[in-house]
C-alpha positions as CSV (number, residue, x, y, z in Angstrom):
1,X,-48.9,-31.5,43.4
2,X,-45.2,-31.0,43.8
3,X,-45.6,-31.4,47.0
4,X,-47.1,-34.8,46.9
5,X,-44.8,-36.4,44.3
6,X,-41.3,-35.3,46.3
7,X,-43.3,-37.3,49.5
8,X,-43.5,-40.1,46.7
9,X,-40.5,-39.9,45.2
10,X,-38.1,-39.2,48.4
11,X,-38.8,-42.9,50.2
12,X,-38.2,-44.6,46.5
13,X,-34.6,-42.7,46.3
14,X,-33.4,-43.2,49.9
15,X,-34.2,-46.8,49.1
16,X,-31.5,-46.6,46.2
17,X,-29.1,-45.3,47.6
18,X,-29.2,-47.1,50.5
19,X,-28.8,-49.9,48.3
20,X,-25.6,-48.4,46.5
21,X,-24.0,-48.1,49.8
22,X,-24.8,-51.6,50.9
23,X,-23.7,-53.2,47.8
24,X,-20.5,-50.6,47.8
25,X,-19.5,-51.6,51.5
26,X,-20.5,-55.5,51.1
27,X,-17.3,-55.3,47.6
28,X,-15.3,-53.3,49.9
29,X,-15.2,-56.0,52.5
30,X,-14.8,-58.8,50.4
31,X,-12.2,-56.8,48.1
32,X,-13.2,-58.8,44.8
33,X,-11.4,-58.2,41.7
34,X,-13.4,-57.1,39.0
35,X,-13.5,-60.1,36.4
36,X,-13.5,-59.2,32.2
37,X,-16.0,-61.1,30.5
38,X,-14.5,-62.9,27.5
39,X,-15.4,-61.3,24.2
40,X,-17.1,-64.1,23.0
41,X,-20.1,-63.0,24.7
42,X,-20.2,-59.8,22.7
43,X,-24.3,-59.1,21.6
44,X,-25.0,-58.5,18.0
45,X,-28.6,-57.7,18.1
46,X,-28.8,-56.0,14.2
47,X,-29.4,-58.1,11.4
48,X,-27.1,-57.3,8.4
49,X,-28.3,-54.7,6.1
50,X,-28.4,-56.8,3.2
51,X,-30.2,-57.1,-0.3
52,X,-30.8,-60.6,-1.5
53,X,-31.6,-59.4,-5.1
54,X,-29.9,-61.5,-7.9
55,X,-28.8,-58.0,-10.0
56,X,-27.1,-56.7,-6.5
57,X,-24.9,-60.2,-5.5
58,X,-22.2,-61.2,-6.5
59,X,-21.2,-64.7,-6.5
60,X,-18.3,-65.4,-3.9
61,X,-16.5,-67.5,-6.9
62,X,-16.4,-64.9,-9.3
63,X,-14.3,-62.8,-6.8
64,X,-12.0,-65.9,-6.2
65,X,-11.8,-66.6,-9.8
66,X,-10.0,-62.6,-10.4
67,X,-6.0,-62.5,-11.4
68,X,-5.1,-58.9,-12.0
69,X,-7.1,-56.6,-9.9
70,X,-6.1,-52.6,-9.8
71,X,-5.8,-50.5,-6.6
72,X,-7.2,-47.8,-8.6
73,X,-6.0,-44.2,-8.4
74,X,-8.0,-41.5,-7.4
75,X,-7.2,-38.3,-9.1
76,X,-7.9,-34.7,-8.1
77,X,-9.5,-31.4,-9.3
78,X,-7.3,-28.2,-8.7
79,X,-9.5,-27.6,-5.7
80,X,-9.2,-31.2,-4.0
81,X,-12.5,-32.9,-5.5
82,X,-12.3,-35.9,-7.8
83,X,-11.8,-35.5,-11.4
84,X,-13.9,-37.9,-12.3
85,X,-13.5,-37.5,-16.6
86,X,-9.9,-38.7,-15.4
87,X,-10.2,-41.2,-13.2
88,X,-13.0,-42.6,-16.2
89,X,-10.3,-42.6,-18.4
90,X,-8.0,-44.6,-16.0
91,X,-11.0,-47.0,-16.0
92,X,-11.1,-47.5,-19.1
93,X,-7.4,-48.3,-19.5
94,X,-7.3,-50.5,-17.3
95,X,-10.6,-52.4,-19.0
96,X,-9.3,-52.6,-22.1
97,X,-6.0,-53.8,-21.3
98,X,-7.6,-57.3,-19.1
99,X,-7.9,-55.9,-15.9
100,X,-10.0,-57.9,-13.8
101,X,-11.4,-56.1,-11.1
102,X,-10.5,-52.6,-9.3
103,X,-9.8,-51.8,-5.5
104,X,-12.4,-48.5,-4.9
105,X,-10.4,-46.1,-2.2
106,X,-7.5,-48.1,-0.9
107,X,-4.8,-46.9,-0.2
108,X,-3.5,-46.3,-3.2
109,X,-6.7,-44.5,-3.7
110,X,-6.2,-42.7,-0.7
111,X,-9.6,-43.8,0.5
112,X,-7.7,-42.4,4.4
113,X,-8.0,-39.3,3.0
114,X,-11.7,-39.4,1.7
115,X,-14.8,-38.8,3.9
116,X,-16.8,-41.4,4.2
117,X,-19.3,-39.7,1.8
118,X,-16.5,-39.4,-0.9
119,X,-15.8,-42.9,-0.2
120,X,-19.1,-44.4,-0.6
121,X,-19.8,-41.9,-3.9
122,X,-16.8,-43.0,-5.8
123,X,-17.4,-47.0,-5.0
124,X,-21.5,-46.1,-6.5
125,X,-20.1,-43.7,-9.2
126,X,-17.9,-46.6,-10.3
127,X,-20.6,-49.7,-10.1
128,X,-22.8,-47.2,-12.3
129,X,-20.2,-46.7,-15.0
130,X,-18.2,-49.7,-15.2
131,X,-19.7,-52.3,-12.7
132,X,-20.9,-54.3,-16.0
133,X,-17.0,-54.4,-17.2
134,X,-15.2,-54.8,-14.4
135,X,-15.6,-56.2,-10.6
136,X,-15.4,-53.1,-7.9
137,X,-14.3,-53.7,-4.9
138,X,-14.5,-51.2,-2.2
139,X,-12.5,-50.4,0.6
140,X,-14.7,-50.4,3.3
141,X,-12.8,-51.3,6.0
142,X,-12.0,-49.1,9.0
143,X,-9.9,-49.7,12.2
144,X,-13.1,-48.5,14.1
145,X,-15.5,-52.0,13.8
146,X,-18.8,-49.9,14.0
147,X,-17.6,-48.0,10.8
148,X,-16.1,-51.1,8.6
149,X,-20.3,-52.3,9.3
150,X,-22.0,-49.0,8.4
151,X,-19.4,-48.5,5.3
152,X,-19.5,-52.2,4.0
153,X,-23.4,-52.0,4.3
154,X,-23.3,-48.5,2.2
155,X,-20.9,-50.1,-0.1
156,X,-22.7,-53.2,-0.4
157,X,-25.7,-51.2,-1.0
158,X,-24.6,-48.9,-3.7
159,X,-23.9,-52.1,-6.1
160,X,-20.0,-52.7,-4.9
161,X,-18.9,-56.4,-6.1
162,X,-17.2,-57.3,-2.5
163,X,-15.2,-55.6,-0.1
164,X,-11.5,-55.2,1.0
165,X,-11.1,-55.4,5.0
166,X,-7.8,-54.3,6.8
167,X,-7.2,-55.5,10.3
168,X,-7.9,-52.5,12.6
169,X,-4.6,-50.6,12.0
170,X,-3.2,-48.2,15.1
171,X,-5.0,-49.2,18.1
172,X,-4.5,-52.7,17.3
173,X,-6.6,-56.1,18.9
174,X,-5.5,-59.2,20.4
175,X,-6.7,-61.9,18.0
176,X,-10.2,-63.1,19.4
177,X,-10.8,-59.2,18.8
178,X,-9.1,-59.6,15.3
179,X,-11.9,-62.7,14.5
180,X,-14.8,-60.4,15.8
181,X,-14.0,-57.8,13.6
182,X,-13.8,-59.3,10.6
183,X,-16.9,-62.0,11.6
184,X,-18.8,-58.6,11.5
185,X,-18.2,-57.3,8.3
186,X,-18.0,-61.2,6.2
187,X,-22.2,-61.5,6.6
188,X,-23.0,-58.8,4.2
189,X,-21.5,-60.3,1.0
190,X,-17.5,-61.3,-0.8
191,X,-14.9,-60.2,1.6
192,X,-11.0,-59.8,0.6
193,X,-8.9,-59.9,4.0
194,X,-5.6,-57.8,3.6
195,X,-2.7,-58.1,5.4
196,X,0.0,-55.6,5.4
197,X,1.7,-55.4,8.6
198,X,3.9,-52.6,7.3
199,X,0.9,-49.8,7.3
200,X,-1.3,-51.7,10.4
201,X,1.6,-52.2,12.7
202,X,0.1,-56.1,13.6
203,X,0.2,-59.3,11.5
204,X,-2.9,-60.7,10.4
205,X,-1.3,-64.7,11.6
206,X,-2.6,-67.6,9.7
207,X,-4.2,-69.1,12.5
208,X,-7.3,-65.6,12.6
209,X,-6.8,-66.3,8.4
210,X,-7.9,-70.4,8.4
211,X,-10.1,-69.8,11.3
212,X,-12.8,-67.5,9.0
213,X,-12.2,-69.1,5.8
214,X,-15.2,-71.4,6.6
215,X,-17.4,-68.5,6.2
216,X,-19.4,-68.5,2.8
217,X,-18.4,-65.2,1.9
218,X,-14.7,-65.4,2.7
219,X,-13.2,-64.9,-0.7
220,X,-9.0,-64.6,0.2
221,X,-6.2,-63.1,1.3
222,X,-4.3,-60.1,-0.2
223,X,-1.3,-60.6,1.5
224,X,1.7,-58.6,1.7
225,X,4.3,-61.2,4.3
226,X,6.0,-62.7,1.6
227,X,5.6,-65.9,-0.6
228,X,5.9,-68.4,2.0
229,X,2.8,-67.0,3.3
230,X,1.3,-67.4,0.2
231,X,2.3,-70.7,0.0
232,X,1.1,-71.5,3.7
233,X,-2.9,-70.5,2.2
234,X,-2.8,-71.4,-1.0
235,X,-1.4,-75.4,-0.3
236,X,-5.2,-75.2,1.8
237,X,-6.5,-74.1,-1.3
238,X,-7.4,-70.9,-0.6
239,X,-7.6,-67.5,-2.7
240,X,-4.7,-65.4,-2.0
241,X,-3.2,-62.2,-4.3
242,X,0.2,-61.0,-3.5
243,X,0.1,-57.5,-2.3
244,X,3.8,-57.0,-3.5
245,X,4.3,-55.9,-7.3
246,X,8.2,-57.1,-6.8
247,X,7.0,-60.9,-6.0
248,X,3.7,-61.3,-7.4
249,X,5.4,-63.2,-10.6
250,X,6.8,-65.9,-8.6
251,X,4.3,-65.4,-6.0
252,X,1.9,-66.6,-9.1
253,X,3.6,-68.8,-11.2
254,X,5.8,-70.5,-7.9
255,X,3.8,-70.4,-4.8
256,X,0.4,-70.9,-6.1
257,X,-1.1,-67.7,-5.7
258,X,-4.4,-66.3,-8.4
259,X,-2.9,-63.1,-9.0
260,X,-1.8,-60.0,-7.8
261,X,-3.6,-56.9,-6.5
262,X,-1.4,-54.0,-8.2
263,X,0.1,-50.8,-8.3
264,X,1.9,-51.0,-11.1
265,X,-1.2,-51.9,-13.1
266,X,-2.3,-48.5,-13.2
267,X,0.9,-47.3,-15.3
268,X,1.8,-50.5,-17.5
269,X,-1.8,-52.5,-17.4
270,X,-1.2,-54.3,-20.1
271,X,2.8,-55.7,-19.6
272,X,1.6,-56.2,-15.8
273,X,-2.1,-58.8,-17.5
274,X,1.1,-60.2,-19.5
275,X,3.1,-61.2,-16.1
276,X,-0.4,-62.6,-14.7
277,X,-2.0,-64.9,-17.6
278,X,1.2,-65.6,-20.1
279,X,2.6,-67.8,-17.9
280,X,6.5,-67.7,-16.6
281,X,8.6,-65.1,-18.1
282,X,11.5,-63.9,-16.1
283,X,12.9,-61.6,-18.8
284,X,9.4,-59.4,-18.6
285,X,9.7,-59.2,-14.8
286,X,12.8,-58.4,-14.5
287,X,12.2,-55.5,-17.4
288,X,8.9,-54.2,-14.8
289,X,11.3,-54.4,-11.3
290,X,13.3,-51.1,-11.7
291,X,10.0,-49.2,-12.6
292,X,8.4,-51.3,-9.4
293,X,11.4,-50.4,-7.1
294,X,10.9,-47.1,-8.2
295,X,7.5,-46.8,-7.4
296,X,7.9,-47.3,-3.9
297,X,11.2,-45.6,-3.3
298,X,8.6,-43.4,-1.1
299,X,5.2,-45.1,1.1
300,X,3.0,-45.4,-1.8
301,X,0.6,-43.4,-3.6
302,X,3.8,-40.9,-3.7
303,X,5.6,-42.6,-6.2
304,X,2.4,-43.2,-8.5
305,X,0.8,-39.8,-8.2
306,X,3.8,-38.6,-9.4
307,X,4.1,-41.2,-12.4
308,X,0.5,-40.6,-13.6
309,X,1.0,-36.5,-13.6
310,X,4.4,-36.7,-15.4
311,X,2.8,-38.8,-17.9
312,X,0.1,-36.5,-18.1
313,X,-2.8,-39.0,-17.3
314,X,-4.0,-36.6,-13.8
315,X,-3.6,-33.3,-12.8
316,X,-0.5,-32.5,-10.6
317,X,-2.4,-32.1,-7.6
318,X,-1.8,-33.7,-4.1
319,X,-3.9,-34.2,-0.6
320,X,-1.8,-33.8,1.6
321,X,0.3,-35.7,3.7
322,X,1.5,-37.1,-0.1
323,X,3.7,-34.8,-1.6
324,X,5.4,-35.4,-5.0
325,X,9.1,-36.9,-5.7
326,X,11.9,-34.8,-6.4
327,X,13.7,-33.1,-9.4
328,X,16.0,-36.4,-9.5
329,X,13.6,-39.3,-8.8
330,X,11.1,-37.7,-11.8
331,X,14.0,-37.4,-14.1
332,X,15.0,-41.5,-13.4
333,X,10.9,-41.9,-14.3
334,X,11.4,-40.7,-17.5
335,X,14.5,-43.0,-18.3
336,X,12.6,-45.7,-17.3
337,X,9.3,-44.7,-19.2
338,X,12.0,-44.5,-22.5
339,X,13.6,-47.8,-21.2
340,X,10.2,-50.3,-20.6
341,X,8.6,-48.3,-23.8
342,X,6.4,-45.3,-23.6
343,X,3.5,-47.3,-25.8
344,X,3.0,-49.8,-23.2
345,X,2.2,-47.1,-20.6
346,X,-1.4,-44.9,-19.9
347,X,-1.6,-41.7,-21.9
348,X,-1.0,-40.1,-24.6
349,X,1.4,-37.6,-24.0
350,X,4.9,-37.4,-23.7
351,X,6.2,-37.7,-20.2
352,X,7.6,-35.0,-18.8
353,X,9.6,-33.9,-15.9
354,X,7.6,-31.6,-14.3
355,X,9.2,-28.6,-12.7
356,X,8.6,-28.1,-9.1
357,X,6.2,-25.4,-9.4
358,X,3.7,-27.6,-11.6
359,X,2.3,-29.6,-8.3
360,X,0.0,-28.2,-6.4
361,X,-0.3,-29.8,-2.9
362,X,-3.5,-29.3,-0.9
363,X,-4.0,-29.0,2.5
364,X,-7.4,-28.2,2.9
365,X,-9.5,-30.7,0.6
């Protein structure tokens, strides 16, 4: 038997690779150059893993319709897992104080530092607690395309509201790759697009920006450029939040924007619902803009982490690569806390200084 199938098998390889040669001499000769096919012919041959059930949808309005939306904090156990009876209570803050909706790991949630599995449990673990209070919006996006789809369908699954999607950040794309990326990930339901060249390295430009806001699902912009940009959208009439505590009051009440995805929010919820929906008051924001500089006098979360443990909302604890502010910068947060008004901030407790030895920083979570 194995004697007869290598008699059948040896003619059908000679034949091959007599082939490969030919074909290998006949490109040598001619010396082609080997031609890229344009991306547009890129083969998508899975359907979106969508539910079309009424309970799990979310109308795309109701996301454009938001004002004051929270990049939510997530806060630590001693051993590196959430704490989830705190970041409940940060919830809940933020709820009764008018928030409007609540980025789920961004980065000021330090969703870069969550597995997927985290990621994915705190978006669910927040639809089942709050999803009836509040819109949650997950962080699903991912400078890998395959893992913004499989997160954003997990998301989308687990009851999340819409999703926030970052231009892939690091390896970067020319812009038909930008409009792939984000056409992938805007068929499964409400989609923020953010823009903050200052952590991705590239600019979303407006042209990628107006050329998918024709999709159904395209909710807005969180943009971080400045308030021109802002303008640039919202003249269109398109959605945009300012991702920049220090100009989303003018960004609002000058430029035409609907609000402001915050920071600050999780500290000062209510003062920061008063900037949004009381209309014009320069006195107020320049009250907020020393706590604002302050906040990210270091890449954020730093500046918050620190803020919320001093004011005894979250334990001290840190994932590294965030470590907490110095001696000096925690003692100006306590000036500032007595300055704006302890009352108007989370928590109960007096805010403290901290001494160095209070923070535990984790590098192994």
């Amino acid at each position: 038997m194995a004697s007869l199938c290598r008699k059948l098998c040896k003619p059908f390889i000679s034949n091959v690779e007599v082939g490969q040669d030919r074909r290998f001499l006949s490109g040598h000769r001619e010396r082609k150059r080997w031609q890229q096919p344009r991306a547009a012919v890129m083969q998508d041959m899975h359907l979106p893993m969508r539910s079309v059930e009424l309970k799990n949808s979310t109308p795309v309005d109701e996301i454009k319709r938001l004002s004051l939306i929270t990049a939510i904090k997530t806060p630590y156990l001693p051993d590196g897992r959430f704490d989830l009876q705190a970041y409940d209570s940060l919830i809940h803050k933020q709820i009764q104080n008018g928030v409007e909706g609540v980025i789920v790991g961004g980065t000021t949630g330090e969703g870069q530092l969550m597995s997927w599995d985290e990621h994915i449990m705190l978006i669910g673990h927040t639809v089942n607690c709050f999803g009836d209070a509040i819109k949650v919006i997950g962080n699903t996006g991912s400078n890998s395309t395959g893992e913004a789809i499989h997160a954003t369908e997990q998301g989308f699954a687990v009851g999340m509201h819409a999703a926030l999607h970052i231009n892939p950040y690091y390896g970067k794309t020319s812009l038909e790759g930008l409009v792939l990326h984000f056409k992938s990930v805007l068929c499964m339901g409400p989609t923020i697009i953010y823009n903050v060249p200052g952590r991705t390295g590239q600019d979303i430009p407006p042209v990628v920006i107006h050329g998918l806001a024709d999709s159904p699902n395209f909710a807005g912009v969180k943009e971080c450029v400045g308030n021109d940009r802002v303008k640039d959208y919202t003249e269109t009439g398109m959605a945009v939040w300012s991702g920049n505590d220090d100009q989303c009051h003018d960004a609002r009440w000058d430029y035409g924007a609907k609000g402001v995805i915050s920071v600050t929010s999780n500290l000062i919820p209510g003062l920061m619902h008063d900037l949004m929906f009381n209309g014009r008051d320069e006195t107020l924001n320049k009250k907020l803009l020393p706590l604002i500089d302050w906040l990210f006098c270091e890449p954020n979360p730093i500046g918050l982490n620190t803020a919320l443990a001093q004011l005894g909302v979250i334990r001290p604890i840190f994932r590294l690569p965030y470590a907490p502010l110095p001696l000096d910068k925690r003692i100006e947060f306590c000036n500032i806390v007595k300055d704006i008004g302890r009352e108007y901030f989370v928590g109960d407790k007096d805010v403290e200084v901290l001494d160095n030895d209070d923070f535990v920083v984790l590098g192994r979570y």
